[in-house]
Coordinates of N, CA and C and ligand atoms in Angstrom, one line a residue:
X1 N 60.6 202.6 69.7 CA 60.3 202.9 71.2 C 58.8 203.0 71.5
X2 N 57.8 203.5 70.7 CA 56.6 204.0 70.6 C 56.0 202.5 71.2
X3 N 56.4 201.4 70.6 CA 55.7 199.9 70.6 C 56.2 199.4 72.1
X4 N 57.7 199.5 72.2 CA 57.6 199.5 73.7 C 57.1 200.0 74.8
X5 N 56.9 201.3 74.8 CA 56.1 202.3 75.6 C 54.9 201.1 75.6
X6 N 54.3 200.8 74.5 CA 52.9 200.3 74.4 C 52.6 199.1 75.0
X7 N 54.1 197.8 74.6 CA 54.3 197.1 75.5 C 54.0 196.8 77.6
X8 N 54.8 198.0 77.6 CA 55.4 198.3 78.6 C 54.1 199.1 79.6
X9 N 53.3 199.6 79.1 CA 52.0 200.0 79.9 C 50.9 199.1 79.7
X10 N 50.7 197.8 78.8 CA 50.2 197.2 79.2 C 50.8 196.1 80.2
X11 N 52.0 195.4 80.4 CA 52.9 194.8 81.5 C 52.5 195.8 82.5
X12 N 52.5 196.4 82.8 CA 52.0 198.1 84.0 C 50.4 197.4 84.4
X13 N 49.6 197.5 83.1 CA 48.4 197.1 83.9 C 47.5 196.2 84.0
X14 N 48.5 195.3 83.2 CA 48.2 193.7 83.8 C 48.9 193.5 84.8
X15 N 49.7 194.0 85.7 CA 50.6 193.8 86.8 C 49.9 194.0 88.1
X16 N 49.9 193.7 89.2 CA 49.0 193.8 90.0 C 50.3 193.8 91.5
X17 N 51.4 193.3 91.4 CA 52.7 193.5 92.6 C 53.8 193.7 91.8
X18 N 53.8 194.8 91.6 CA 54.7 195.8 90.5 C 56.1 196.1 91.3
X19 N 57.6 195.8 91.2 CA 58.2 196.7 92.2 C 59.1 196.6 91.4
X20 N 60.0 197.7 91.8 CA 60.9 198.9 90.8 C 62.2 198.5 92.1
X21 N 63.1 198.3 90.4 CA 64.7 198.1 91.3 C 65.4 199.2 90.6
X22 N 66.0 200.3 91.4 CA 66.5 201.4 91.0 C 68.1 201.8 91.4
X23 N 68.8 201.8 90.3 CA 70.1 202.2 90.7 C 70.8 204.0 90.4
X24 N 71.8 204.0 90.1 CA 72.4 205.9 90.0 C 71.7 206.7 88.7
X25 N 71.2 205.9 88.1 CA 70.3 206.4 86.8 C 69.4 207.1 87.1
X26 N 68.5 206.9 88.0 CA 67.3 207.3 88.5 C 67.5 208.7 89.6
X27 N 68.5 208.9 89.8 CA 69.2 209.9 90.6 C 69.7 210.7 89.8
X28 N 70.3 210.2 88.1 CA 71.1 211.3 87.7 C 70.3 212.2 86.9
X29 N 68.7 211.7 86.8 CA 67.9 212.8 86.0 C 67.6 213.3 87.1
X30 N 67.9 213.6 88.0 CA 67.5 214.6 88.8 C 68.9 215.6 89.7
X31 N 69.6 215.2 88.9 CA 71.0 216.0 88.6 C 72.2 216.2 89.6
X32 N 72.1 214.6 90.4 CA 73.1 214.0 90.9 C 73.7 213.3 90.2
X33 N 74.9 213.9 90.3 CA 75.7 212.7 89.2 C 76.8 211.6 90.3
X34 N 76.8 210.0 89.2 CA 77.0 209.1 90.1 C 78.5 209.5 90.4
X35 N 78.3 209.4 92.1 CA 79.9 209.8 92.2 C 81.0 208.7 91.8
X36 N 80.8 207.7 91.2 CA 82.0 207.2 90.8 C 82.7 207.7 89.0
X37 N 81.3 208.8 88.6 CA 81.8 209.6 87.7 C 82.4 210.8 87.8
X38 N 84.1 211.0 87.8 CA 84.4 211.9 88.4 C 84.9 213.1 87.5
X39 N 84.4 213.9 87.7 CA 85.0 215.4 86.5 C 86.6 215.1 86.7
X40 N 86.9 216.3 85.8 CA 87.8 216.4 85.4 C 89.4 217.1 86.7
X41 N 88.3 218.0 87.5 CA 89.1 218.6 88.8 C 89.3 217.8 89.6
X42 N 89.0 216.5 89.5 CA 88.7 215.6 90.9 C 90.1 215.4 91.5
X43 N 91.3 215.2 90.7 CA 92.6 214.9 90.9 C 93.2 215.6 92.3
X44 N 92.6 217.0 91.5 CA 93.3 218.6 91.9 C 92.8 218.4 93.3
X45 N 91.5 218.0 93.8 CA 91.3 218.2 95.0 C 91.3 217.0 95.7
X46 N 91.3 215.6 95.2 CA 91.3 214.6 96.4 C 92.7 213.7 95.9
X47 N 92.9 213.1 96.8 CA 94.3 212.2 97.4 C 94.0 210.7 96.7
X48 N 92.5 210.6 96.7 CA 92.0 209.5 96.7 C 91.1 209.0 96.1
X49 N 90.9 208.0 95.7 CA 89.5 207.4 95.0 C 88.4 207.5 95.3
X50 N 87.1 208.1 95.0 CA 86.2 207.9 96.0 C 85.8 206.6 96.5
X51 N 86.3 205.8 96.0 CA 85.9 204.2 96.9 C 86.4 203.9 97.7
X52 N 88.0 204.5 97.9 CA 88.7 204.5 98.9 C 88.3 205.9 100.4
X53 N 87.6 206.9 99.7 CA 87.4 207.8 100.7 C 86.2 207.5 101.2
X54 N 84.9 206.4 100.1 CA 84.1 206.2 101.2 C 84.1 204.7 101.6
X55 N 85.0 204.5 102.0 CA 85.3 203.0 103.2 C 85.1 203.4 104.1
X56 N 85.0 202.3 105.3 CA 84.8 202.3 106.4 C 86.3 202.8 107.5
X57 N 87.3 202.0 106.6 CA 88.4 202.2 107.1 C 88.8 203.4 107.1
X58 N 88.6 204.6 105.9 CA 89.4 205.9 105.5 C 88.3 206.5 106.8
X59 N 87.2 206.0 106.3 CA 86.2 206.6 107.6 C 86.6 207.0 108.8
X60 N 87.4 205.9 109.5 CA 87.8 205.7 110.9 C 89.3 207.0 110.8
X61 N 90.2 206.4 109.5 CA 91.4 207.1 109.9 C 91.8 208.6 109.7
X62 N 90.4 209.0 108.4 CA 90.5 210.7 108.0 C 89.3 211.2 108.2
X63 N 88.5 211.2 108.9 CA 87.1 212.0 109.2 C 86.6 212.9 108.6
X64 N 87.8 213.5 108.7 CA 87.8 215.4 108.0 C 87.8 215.0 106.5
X65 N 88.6 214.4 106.0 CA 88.8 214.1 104.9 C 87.5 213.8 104.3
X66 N 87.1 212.6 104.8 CA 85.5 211.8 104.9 C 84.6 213.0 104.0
X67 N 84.1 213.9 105.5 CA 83.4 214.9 105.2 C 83.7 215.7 104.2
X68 N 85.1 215.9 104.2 CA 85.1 217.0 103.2 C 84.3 216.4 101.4
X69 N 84.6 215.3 100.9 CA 84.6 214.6 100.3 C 82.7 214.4 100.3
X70 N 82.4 213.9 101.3 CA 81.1 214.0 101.3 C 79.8 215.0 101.5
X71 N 80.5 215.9 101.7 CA 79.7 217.0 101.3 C 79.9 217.7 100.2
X72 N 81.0 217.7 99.4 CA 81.5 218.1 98.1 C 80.6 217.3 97.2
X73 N 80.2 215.9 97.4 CA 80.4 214.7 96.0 C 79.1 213.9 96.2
X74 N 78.9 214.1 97.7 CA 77.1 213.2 97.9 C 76.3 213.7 98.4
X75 N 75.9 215.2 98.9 CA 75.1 215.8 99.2 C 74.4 216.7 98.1
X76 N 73.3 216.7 97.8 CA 72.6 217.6 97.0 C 71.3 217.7 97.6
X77 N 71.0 218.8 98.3 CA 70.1 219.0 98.7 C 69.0 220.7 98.1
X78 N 69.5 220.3 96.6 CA 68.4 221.4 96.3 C 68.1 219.9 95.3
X79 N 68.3 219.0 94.7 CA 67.6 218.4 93.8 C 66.1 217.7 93.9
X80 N 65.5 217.9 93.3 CA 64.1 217.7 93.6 C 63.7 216.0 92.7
X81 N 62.6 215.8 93.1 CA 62.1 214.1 92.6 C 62.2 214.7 91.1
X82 N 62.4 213.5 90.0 CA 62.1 213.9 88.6 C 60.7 213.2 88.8
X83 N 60.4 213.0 87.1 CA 59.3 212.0 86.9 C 58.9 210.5 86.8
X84 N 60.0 210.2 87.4 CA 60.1 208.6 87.1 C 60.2 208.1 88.4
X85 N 60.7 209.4 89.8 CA 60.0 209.3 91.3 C 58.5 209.5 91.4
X86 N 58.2 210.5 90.7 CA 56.6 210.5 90.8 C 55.6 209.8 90.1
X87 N 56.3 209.4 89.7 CA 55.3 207.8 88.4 C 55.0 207.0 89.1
X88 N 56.3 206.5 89.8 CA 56.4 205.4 90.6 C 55.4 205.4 92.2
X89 N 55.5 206.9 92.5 CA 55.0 207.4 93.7 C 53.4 206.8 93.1
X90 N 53.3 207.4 91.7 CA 51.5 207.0 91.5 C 51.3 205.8 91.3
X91 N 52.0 204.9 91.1 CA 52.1 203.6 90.7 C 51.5 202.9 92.5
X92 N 52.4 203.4 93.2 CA 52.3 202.8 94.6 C 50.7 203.6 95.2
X93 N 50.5 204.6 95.1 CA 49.1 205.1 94.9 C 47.8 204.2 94.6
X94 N 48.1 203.8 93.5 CA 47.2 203.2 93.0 C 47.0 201.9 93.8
X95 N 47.8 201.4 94.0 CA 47.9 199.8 94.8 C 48.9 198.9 94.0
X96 N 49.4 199.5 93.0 CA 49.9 198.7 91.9 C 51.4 197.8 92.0
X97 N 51.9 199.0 92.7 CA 53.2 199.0 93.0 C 53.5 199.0 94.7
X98 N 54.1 197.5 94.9 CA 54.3 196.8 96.0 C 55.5 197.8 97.0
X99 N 56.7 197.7 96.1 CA 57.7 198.3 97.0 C 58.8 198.8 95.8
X100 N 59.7 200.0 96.5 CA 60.7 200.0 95.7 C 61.8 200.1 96.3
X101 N 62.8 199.4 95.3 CA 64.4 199.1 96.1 C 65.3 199.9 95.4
X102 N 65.8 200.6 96.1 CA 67.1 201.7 95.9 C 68.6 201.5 96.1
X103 N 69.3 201.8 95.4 CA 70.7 201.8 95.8 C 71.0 203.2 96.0
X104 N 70.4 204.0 95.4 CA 70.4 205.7 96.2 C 70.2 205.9 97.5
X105 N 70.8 207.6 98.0 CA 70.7 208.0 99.2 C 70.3 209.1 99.7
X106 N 69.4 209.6 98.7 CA 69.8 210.7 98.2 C 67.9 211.1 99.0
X107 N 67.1 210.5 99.3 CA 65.5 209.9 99.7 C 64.8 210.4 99.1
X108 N 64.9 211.0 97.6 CA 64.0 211.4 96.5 C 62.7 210.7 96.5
X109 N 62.7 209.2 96.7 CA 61.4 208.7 96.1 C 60.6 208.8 97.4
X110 N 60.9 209.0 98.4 CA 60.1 209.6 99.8 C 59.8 210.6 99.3
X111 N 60.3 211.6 99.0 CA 60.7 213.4 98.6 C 58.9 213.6 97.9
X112 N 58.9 212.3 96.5 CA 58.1 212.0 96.1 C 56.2 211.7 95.9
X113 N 56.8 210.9 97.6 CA 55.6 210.3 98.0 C 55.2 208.8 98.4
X114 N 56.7 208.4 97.9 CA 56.6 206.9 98.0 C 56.7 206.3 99.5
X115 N 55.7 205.3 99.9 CA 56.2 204.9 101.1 C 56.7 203.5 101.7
X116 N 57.1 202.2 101.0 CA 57.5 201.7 100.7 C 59.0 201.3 99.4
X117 N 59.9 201.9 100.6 CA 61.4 202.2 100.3 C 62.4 201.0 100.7
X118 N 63.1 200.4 100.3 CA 63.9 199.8 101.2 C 65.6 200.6 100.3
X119 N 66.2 201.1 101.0 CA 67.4 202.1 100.6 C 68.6 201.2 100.9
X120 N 69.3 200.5 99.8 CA 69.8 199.2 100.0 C 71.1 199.9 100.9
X121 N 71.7 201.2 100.4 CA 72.8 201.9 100.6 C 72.5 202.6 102.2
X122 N 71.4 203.0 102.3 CA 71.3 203.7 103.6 C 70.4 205.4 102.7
X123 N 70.5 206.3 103.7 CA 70.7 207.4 103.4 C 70.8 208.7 104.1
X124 N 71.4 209.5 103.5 CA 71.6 211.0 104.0 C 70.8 211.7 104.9
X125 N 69.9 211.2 105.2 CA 68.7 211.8 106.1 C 68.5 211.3 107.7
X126 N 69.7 210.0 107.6 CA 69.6 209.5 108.4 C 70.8 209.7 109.2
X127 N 71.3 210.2 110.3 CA 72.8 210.4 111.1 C 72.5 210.3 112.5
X128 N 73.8 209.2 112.4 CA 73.3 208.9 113.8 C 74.9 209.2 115.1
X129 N 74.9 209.4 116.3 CA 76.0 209.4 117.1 C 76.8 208.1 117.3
X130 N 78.1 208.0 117.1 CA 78.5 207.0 117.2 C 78.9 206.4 118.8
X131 N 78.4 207.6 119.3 CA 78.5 207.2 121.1 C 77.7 206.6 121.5
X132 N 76.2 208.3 121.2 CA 75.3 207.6 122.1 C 74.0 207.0 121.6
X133 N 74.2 207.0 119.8 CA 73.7 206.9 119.3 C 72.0 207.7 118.9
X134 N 72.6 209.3 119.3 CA 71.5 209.7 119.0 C 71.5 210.1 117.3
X135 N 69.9 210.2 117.1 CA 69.6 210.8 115.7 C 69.7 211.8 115.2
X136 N 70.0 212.0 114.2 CA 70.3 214.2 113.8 C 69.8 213.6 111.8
X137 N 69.3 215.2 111.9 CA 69.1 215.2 110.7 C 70.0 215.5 109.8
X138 N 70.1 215.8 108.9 CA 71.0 216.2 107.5 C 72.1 217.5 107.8
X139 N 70.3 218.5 108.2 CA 71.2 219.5 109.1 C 72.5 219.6 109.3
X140 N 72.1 218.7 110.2 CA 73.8 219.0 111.5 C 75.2 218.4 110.7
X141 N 75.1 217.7 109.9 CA 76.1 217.6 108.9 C 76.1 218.9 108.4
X142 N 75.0 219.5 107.6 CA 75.7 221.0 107.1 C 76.0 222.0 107.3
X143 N 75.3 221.8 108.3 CA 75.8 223.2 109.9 C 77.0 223.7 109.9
X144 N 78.2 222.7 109.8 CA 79.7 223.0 110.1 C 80.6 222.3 109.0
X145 N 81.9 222.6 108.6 CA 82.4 222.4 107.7 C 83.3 221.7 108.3
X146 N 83.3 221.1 109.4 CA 83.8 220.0 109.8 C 83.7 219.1 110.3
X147 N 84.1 218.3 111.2 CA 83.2 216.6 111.5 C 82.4 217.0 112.4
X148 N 81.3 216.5 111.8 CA 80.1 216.8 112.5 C 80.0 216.1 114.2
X149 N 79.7 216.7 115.5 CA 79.7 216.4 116.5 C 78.5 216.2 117.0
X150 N 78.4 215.2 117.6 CA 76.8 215.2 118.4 C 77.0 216.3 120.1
X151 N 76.0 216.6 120.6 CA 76.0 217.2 122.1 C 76.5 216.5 123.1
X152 N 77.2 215.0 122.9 CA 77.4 214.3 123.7 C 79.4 214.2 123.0
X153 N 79.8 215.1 121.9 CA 81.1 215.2 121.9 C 81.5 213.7 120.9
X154 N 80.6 213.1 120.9 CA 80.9 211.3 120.0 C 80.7 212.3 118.3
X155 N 81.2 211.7 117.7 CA 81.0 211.5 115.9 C 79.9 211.5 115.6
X156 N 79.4 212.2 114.7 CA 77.9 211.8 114.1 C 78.3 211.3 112.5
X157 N 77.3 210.2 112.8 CA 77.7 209.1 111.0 C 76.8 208.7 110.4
X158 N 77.0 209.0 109.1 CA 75.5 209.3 108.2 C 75.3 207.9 108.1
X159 N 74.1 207.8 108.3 CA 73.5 206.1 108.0 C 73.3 205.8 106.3
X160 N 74.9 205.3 105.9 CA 75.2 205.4 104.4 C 75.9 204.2 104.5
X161 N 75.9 203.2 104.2 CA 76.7 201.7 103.6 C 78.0 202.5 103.2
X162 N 78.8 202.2 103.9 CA 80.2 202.6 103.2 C 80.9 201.5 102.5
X163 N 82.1 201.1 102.0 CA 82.4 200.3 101.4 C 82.9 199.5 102.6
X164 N 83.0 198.3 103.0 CA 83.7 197.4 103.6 C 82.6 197.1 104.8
X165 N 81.6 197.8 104.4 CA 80.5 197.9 105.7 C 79.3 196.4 104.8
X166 N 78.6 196.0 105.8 CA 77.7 195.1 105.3 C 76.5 196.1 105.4
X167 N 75.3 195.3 103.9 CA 74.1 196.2 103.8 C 73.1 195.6 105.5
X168 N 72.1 196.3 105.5 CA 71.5 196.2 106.8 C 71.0 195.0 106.5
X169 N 70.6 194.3 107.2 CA 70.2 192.7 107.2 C 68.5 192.8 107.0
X170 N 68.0 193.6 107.7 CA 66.6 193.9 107.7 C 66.0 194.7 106.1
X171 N 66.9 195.2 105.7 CA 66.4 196.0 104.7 C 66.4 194.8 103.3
X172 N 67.7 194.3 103.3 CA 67.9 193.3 102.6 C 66.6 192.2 101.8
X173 N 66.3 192.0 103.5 CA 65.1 190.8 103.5 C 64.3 191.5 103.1
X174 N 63.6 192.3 103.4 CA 62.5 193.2 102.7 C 62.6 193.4 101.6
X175 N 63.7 193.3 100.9 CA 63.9 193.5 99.4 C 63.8 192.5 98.7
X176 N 63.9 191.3 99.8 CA 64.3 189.9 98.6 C 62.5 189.3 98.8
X177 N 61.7 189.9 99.9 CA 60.6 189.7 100.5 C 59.9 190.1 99.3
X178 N 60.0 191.1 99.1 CA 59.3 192.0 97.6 C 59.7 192.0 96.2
X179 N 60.8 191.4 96.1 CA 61.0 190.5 94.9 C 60.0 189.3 94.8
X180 N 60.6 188.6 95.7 CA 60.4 187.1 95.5 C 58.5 187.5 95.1
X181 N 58.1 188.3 95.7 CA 56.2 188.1 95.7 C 55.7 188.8 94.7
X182 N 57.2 189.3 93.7 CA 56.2 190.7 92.9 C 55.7 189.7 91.8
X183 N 55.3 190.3 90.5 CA 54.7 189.4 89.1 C 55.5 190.5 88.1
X184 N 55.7 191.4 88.6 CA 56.6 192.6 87.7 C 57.7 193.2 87.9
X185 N 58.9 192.9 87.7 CA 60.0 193.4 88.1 C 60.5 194.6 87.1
X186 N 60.9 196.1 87.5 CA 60.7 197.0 86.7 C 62.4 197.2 87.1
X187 N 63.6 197.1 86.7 CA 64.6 197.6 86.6 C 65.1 199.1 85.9
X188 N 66.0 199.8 86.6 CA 66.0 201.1 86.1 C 67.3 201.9 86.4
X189 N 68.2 202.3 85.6 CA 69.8 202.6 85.9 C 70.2 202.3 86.8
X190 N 70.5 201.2 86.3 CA 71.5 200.3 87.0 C 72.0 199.4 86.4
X191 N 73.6 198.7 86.4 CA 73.8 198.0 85.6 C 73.6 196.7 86.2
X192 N 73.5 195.6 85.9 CA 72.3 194.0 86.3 C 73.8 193.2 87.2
X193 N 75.0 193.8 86.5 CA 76.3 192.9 87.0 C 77.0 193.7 88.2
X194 N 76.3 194.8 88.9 CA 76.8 195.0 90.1 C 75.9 194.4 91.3
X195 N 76.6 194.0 92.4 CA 76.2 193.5 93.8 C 75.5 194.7 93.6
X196 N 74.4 194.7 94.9 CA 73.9 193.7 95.1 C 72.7 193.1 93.9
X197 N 72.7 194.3 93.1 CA 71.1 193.8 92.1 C 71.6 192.6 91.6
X198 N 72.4 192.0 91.1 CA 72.3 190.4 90.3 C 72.0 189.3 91.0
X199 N 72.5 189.7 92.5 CA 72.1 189.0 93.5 C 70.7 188.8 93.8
X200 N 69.6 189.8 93.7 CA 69.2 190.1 94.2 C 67.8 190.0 93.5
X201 N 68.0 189.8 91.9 CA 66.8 189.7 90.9 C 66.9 188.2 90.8
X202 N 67.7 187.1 91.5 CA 67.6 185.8 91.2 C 66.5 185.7 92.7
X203 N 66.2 186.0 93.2 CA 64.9 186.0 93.8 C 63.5 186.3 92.9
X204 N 63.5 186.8 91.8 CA 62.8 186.9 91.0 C 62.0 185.9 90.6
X205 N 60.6 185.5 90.8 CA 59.7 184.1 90.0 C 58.6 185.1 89.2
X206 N 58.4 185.9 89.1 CA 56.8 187.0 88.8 C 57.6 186.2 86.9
X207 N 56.8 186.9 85.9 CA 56.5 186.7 84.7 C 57.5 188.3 83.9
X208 N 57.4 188.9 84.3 CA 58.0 190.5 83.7 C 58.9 190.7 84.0
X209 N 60.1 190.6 83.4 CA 61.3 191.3 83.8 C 61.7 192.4 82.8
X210 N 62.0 193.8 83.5 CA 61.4 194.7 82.3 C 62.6 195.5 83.0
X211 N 63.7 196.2 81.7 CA 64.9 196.8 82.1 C 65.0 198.3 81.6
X212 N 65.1 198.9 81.7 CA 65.2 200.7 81.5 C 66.5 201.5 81.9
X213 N 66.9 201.5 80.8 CA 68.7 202.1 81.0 C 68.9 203.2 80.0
X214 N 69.5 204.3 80.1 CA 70.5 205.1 79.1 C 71.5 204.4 78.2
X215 N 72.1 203.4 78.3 CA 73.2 202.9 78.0 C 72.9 202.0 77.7
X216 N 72.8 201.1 76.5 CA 72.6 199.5 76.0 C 73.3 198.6 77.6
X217 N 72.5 198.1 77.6 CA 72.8 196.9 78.8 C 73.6 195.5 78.0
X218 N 74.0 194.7 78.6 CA 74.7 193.2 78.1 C 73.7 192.6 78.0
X219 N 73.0 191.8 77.1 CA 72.2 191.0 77.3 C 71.7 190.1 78.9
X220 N 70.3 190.6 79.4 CA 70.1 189.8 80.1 C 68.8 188.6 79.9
X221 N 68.9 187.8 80.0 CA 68.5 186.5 79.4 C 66.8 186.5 79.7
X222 N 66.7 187.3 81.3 CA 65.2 186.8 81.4 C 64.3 187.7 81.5
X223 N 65.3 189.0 80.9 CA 64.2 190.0 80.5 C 63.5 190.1 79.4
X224 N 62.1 190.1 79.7 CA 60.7 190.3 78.2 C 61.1 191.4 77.9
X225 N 61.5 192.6 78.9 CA 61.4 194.2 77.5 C 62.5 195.1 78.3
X226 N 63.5 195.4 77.4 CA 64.5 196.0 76.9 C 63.8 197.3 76.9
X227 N 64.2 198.4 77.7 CA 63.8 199.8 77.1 C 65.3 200.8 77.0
X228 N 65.7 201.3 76.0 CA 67.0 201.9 75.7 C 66.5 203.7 76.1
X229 N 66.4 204.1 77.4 CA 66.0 205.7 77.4 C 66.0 206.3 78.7
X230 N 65.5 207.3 78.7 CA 65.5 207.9 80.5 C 64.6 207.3 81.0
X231 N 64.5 207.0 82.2 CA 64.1 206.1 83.1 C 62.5 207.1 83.1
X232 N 62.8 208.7 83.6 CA 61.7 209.6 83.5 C 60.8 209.4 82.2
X233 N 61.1 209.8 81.2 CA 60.3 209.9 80.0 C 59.5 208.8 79.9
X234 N 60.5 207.5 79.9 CA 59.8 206.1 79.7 C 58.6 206.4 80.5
X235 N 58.8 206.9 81.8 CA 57.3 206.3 82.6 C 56.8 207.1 82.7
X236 N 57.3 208.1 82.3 CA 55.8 208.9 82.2 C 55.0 209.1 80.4
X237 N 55.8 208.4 79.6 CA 54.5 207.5 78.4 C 54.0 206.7 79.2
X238 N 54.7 205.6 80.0 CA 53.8 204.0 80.0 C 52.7 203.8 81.2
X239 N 52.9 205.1 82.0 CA 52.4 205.3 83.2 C 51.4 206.2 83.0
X240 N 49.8 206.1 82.9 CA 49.2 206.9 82.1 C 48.5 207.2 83.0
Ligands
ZN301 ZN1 76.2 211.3 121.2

């Protein structure tokens, strides 16, 4: 590991448009766990899968349910950035690091410092009225233990990609924008064979393709360096 580290911070500072593709890994050192890993109670309390409670469609037909569910299983609002949000935050600091793309929702790497985000998923910070489309914070979701209402009596709906929902068109491009121009591609919990990242690293031309996982990954072909660890520790050796 020591030689990768060593690797891996020199690719850092030969790199000059650095950007970090980040999936539920990067969330779960900071002690969100990915909700599609479900304890053991999960049965006892929902009806449902969570893929199925967070669609678009269960959206429309159980609200309450919705909420209940998503404040139980996607809200964590005492967890704080680890160090692999604030590496990254110093990485963008520096000038080094172009942009980073999230499938989290959770806005840790803002939390952080980062200001170039594109949040492929959406996020929790964001809720909007499905009337009249006004904005509300987080808040007003946790205000009440039930479906959250805007002042105008319409639904308030967290700006979160649900399943069956398309990702934002604008965010997208910005991601494939800062792919296509980086020279360092820094991947990080996430596995390479879920939409959208497979899609999304073939915009990839830069020289580094550099992967950071917990879990042995499948071989991917056009990655130079394999790192087998927490996403935190790693960078904060390689990030000096
Ligand atoms: Zn409204």
């Amino acid at each position: 590991m020591d030689e990768q580290i060593a690797t891996l911070n020199s690719i850092i500072a030969a790199g000059s448009s650095i950007v970090f593709f980040g999936g539920a890994g990067v969330s779960t050192e900071s002690g969100i766990p990915d909700f599609r890993s479900t304890d053991g109670l999960y049965n006892q309390r929902y009806a449902y899968s969570p893929e199925t409670i967070l669609s678009h469609s269960f959206f429309m037909r159980d609200t309450a349910e919705f909420f209940r569910f998503y404040r139980d299983k996607m809200l964590y609002t005492d967890a704080r950035p680890n160090a692999a949000h604030y590496q990254l935050a110093e990485l963008e600091a520096r000038g080094k690091l172009k942009a980073i793309i999230t499938q989290n929702i959770d806005g840790l790497h803002q939390l952080a410092g980062s200001q170039q985000v594109f949040e492929l998923h959406g996020s929790v910070h964001r809720n909007f009225c499905m009337s009249c489309k006004a904005a509300y914070p987080l808040e007003r979701v946790l205000e009440s233990d039930r479906v959250p209402l805007c002042d105008c009596g319409g639904i308030i709906k967290p700006d979160v990609v649900l399943y069956e929902e398309p990702l934002d068109q604008e965010v997208v491009e910005g991601a494939v924008a800062a792919i296509a121009s980086a020279d360092v591609l820094i991947v990080g919990g996430t596995s390479l064979n879920v939409y959208p990242a497979a899609g999304l690293l073939d915009y990839f031309a830069g020289e580094q393709l550099v992967i950071i996982n917990r879990s042995e990954l499948p071989g991917e072909r056009r990655a130079t360096l394999v790192i087998q660890g927490s996403i935190g520790e790693v960078l904060l050796q390689a990030v000096l």
